[in-house]
Coordinates of C-alpha atoms and ligand atoms in Angstrom, one line a residue:
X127 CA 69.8 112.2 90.2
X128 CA 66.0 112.8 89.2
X129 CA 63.6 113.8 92.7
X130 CA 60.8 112.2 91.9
X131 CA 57.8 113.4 94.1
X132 CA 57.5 110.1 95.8
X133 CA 61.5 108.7 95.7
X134 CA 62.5 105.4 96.3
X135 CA 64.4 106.2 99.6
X136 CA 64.9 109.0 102.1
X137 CA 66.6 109.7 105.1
X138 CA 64.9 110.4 108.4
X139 CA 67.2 113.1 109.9
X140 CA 65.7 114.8 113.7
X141 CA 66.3 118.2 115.1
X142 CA 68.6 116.0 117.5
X143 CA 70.8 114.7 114.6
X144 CA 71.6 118.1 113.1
X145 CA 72.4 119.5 117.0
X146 CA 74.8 116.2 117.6
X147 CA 76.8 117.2 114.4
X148 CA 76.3 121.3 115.1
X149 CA 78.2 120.5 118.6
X150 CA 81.3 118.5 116.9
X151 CA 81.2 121.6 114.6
X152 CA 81.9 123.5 117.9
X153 CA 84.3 121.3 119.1
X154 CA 87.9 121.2 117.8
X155 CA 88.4 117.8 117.1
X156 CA 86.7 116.7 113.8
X157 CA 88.6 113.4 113.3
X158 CA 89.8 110.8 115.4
X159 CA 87.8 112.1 118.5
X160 CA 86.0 111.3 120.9
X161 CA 83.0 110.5 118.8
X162 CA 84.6 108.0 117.0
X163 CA 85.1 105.3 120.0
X164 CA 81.5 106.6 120.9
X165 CA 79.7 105.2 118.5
X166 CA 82.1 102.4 117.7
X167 CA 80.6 101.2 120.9
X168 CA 76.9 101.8 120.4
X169 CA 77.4 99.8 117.4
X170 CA 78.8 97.2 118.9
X171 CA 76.6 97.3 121.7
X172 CA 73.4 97.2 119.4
X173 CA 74.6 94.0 117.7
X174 CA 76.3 91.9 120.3
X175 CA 79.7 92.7 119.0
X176 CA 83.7 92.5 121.1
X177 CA 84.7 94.7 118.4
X178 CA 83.3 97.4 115.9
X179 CA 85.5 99.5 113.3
X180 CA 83.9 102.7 111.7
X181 CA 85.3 103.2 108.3
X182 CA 84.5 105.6 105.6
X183 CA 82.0 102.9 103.7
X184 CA 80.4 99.9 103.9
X185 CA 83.2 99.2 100.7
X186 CA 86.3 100.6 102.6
X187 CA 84.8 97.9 105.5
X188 CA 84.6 94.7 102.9
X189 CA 87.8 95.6 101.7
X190 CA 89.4 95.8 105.1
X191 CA 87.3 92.5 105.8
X192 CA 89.1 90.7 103.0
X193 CA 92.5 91.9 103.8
X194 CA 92.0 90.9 107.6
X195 CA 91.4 87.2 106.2
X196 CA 94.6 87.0 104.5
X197 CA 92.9 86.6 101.1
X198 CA 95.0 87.2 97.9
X199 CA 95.8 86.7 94.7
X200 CA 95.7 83.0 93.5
X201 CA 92.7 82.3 96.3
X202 CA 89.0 81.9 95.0
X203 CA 86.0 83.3 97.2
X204 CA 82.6 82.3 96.6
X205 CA 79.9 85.2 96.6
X206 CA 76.8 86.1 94.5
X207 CA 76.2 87.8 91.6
X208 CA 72.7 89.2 93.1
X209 CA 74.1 91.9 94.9
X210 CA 75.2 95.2 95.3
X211 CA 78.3 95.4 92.9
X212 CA 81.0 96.3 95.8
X213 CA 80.6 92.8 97.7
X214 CA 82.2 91.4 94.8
X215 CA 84.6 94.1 93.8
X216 CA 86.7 94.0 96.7
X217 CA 87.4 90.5 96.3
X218 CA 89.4 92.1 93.1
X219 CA 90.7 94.8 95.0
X220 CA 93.0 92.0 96.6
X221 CA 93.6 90.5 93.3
X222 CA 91.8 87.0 94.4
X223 CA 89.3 85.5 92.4
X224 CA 85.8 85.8 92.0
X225 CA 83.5 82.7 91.9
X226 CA 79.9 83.1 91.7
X227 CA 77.0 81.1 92.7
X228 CA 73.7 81.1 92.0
X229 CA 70.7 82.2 94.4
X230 CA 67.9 80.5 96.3
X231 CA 64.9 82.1 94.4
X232 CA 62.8 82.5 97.9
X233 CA 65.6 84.9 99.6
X234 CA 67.5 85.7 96.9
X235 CA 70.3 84.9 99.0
X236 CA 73.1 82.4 98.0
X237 CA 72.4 78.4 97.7
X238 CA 74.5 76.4 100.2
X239 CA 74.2 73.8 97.8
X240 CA 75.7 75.6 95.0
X241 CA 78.5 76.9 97.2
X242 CA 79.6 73.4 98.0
X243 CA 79.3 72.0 94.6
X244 CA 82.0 75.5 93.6
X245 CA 84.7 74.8 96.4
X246 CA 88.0 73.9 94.6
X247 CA 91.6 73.5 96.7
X248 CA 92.4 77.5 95.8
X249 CA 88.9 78.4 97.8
X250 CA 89.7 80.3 100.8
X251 CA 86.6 81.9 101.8
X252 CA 82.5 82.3 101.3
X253 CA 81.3 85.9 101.3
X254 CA 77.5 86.0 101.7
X255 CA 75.1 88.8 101.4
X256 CA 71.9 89.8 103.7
X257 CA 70.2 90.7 100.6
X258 CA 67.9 93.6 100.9
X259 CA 67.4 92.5 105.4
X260 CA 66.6 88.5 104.5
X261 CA 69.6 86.7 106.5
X262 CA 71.6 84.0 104.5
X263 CA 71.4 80.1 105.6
X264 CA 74.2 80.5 107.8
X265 CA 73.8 77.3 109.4
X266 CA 74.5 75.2 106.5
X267 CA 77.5 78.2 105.2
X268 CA 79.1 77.8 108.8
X269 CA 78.9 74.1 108.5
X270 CA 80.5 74.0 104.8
X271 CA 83.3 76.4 105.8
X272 CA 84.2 74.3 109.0
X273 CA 84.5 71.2 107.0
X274 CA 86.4 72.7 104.6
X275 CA 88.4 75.1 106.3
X276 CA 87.0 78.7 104.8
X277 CA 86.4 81.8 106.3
X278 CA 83.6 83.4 106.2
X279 CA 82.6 86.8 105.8
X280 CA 79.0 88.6 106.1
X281 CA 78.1 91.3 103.9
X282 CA 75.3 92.5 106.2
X283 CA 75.6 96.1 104.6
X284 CA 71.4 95.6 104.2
X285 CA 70.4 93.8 107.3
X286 CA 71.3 95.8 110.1
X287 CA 68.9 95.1 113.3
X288 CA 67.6 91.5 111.5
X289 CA 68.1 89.0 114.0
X290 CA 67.8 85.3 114.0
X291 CA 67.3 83.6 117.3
X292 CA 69.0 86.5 119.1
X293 CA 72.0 86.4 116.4
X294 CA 72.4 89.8 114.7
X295 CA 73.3 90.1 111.3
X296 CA 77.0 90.7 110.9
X297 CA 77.5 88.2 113.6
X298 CA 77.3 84.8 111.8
X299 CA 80.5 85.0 110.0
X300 CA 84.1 85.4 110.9
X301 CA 83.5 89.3 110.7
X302 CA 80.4 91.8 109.2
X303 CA 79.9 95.0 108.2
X304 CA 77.4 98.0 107.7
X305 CA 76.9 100.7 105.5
X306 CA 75.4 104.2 106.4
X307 CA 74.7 105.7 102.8
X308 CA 71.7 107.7 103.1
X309 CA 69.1 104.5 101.8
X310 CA 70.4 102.2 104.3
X311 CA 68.8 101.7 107.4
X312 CA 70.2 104.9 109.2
X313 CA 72.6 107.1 108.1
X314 CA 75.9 108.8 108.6
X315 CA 76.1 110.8 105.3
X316 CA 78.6 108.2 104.2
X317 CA 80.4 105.3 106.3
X318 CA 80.6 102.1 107.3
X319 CA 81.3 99.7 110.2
X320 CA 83.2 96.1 111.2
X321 CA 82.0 93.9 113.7
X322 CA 83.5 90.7 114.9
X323 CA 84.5 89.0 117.8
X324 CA 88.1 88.5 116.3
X325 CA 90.7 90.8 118.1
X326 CA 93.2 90.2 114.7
X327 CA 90.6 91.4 112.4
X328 CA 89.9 94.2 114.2
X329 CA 93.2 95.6 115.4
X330 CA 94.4 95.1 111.5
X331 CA 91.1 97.1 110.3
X332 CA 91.9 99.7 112.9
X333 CA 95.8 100.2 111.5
X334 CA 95.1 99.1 107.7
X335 CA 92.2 102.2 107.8
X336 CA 94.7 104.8 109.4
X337 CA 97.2 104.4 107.1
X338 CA 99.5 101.4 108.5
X339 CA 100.0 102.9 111.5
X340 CA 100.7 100.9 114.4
X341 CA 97.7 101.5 117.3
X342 CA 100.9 102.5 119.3
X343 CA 102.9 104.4 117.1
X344 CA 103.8 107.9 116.4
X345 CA 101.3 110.1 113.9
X346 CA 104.0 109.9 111.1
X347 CA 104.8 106.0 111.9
X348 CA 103.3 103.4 109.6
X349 CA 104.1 100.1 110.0
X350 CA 102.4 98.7 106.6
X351 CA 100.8 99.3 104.0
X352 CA 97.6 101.4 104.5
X353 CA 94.7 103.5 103.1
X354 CA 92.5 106.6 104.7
X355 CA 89.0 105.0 105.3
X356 CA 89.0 106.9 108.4
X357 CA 85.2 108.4 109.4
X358 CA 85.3 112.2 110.8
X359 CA 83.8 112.5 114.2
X360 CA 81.1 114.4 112.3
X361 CA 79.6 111.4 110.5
X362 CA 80.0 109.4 114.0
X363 CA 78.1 112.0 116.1
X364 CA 75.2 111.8 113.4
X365 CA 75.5 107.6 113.5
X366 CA 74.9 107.7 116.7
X367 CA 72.5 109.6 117.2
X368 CA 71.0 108.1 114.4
X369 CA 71.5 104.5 115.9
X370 CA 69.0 105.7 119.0
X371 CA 66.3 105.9 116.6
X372 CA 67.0 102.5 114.8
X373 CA 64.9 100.3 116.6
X374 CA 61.8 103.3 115.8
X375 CA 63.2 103.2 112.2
X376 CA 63.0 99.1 111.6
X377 CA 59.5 98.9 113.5
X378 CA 58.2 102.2 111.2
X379 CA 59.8 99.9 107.8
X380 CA 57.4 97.1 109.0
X381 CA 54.8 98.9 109.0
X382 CA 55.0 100.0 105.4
X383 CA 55.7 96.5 104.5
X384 CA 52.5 95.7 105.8
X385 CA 50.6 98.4 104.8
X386 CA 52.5 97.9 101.0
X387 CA 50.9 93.9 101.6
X388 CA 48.0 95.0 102.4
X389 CA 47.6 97.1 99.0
X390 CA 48.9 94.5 97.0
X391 CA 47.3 91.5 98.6
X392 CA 44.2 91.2 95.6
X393 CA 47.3 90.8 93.1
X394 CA 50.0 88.1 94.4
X395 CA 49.3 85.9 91.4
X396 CA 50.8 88.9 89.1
X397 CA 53.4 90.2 92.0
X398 CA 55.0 88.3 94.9
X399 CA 55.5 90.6 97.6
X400 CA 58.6 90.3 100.1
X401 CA 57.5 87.7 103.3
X402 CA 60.0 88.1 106.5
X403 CA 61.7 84.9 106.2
X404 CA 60.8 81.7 109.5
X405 CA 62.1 82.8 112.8
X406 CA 63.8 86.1 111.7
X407 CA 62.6 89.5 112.9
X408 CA 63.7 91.3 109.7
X409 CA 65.6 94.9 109.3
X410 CA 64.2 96.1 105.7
X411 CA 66.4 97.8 103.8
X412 CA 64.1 98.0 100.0
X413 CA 60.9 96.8 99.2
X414 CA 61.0 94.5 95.9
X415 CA 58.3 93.3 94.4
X416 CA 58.6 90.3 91.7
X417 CA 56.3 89.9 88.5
X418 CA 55.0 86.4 88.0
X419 CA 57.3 84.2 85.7
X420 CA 55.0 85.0 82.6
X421 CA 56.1 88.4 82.4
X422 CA 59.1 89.6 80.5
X423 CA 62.4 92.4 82.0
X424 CA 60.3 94.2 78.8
X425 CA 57.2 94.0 81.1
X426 CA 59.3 94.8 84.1
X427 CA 60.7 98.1 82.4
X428 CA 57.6 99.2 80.8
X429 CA 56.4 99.0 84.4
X430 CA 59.2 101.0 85.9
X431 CA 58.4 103.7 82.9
X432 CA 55.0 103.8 83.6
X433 CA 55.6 104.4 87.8
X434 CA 58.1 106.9 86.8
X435 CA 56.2 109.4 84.6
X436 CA 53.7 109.4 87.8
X437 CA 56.4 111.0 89.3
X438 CA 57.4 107.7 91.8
X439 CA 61.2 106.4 92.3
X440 CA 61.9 102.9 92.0
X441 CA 64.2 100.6 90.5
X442 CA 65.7 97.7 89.2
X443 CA 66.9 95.6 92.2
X444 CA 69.6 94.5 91.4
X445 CA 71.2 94.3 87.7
X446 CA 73.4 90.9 88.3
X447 CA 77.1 91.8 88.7
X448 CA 78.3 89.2 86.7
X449 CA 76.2 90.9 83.6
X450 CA 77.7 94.5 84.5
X451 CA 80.4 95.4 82.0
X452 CA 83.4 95.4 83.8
X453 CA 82.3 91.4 84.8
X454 CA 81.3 90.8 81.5
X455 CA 85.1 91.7 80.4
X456 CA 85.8 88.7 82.9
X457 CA 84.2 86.4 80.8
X458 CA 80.6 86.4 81.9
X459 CA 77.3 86.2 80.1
X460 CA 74.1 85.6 80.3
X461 CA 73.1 81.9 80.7
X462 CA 75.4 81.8 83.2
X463 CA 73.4 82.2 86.4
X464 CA 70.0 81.3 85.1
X465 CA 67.9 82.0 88.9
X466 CA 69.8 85.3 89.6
X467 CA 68.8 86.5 85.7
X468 CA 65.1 85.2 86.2
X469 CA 64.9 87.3 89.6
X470 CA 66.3 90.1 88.1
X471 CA 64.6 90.7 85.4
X472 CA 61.2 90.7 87.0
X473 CA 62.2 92.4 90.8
X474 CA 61.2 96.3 90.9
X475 CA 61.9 98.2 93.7
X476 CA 59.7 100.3 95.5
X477 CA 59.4 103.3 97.4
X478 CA 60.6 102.6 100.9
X479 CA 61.7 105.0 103.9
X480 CA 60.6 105.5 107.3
X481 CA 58.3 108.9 106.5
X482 CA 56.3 107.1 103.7
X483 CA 52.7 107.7 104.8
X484 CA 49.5 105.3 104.5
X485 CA 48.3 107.4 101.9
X486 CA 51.9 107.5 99.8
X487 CA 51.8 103.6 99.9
X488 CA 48.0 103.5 98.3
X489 CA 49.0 105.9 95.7
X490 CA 51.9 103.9 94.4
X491 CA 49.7 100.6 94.6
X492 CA 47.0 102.7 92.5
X493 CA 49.5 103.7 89.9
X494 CA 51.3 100.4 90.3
X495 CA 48.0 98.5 89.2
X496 CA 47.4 101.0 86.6
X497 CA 50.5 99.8 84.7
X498 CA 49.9 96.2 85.3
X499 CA 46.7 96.7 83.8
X500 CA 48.7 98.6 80.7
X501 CA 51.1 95.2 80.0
X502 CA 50.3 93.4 77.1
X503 CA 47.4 90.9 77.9
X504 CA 49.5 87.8 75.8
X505 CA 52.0 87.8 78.9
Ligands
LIG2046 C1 75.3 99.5 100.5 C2 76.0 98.2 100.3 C3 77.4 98.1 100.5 C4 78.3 99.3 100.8 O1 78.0 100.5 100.2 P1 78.8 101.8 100.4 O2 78.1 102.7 99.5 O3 80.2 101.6 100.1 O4 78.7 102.3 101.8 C5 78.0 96.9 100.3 N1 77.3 95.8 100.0 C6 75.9 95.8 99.9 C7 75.2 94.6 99.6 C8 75.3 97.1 100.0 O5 74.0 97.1 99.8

């Protein structure tokens, strides 16, 4: 991938990080250690958790997730198409199908109202996304899947640390998960983790990742069928020590958001600029701007160019699934989730990491203005 000389995400990785991985190094047990259960715990710890699972991603984890619930071909699980592409991919890993909604254009997470309107006697489960560290309405979810008998499953993969009234994302739904790519909120290298309060969904995780075997059994015993989504003690001694810093990390993302606000706060009738949401002290994962409705995904792209040959990362967050080619070979189009394709079009991501500086944010607001000045003056 291109470095640009500002880029859209980096990790924040300490003298203390390197040593905790240096020392497993040292040790003899790479896998399956002792760091494993280690930071299992400070996960679970941090979020309020009876149970956390560390997998190899936050995909291995959703996957796991959906086999847990007993979801399978024939049942239908409601998600949205503004997301990452793997919170709907591993609802076809199980062979079930996939049955969008539509957004709320404020959060960009998915409408309650839409979800109820979609349930049909095949739907078996909601899976909702913390899109980019705004929580879903979970309140109204929970209350829909109680009355009609869903699970539900958080894809908090970009909210770790938000919390609503002292509820951590991952914990509103039957079970969560994070992810520990090097954009997310901390790191592991790669990896992922399941939280729930459900023993059943946590001792199948914990088998189903260590290929079917029993949490009992001899090494060469496997019970059912399972994959290796184990994560080395490596990645877990970096995760935690990563996971002491998290609470420095979120409070270092807010201030770039406000700084970022504070830049762009001459231009909001041009470009909306990410709020925290009522009540919720919010984990940012990205920072996406939106262009007003007048402008164009031309606009948008020209835009994107422009920041780029200034030598700044950003992106377009996020292409729908539903329009990416393997969903369009489902049948999809466009006209088919009109809010998700009008955020979409317009929402540019950012720069955004813990070591952006004052000064970093100022330039890209400079630049950023530049190329808003640039667009065609019709729009
Ligand atoms: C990052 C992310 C995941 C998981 O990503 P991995 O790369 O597999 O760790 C899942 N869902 C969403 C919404 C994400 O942003």
């Amino acid at each position: 991938m291109t470095q640009y000389h500002i880029p859209l995400a980096a990790p924040d990785i300490s003298e203390d990080d390197i040593q905790a991985v240096v020392d497993v190094l040292h040790s003899s047990q790479l896998s399956l250690g002792p760091k494993l259960p280690e930071f299992e715990g400070a996960i679970a710890s941090f979020v309020g958790a009876k149970h956390a699972v560390a997998v190899n991603s936050g995909t291995s984890a959703l996957h796991l997730c959906v086999r847990a619930l007993g979801i399978k071909e024939g049942d239908e699980v409601i998600t949205t198409p503004f997301s990452f592409i793997a919170s709907a991919n591993c609802i076809l890993y199980e062979k079930a199908t996939v049955k969008f909604v539509d957004i709320n254009p404020d959060t960009y997470c998915i409408d309650p109202a839409l979800v109820e309107a979609a349930i049909t006697p095949k739907t078996k489960a909601i899976l909702a996304v913390d899109i980019f560290g705004y929580l879903a309405d979970w309140k109204a979810l929970k209350e829909i899947a109680d009355k009609h008998n869903l699970v539900l499953i958080e894809d908090s993969c970009e909210a770790l640390g938000s919390v609503r009234s002292g509820t951590h994302a991952g914990m509103f739904a039957d079970c969560g998960m994070f992810a520990f790519y090097p954009n997310k909120q901390m790191t592991t290298g790669e990896g992922g983790v399941i939280v729930t309060n459900r023993e059943d969904i946590a001792n199948q995780a914990r088998s189903e990742r260590n290929q079917g075997r029993a949490l009992d059994s001899k090494w060469l015993e496997h019970r059912t069928l399972g994959f290796n989504y184990r994560l080395s003690d490596i990645n877990c001694a970096l995760g935690t020590s990563q996971l002491k810093r998290l609470p420095e990390f979120i409070t270092k993302r807010q201030q770039v958001v406000a700084w970022y606000a504070e830049e762009l706060a001459d231009i909001t009738d041009v470009l909306s600029v990410p709020r925290p949401q009522n009540g919720v002290d919010t984990s940012w994962f990205v920072y996406v701007v939106r262009l007003a409705d007048r402008y164009t995904a031309k606009d948008r792209n020209a835009l994107i160019a422009h920041l780029e040959s200034h030598d700044i990362g950003c992106n377009t967050y996020f292409p729908p699934i539903h329009l990416q080619p393997i969903y369009r070979d489902m049948g999809h189009s466009e006209g088919d989730f009109p809010i998700t394709e009008h955020v979409a079009d317009r929402t540019i991501a950012l720069p955004f990491f813990v070591n952006l500086s004052k000064e970093e944010v100022a330039s890209v607001c400079t630049i950023l203005k530049d190329g808003l000045n640039l667009l065609p003056k019709s729009s």
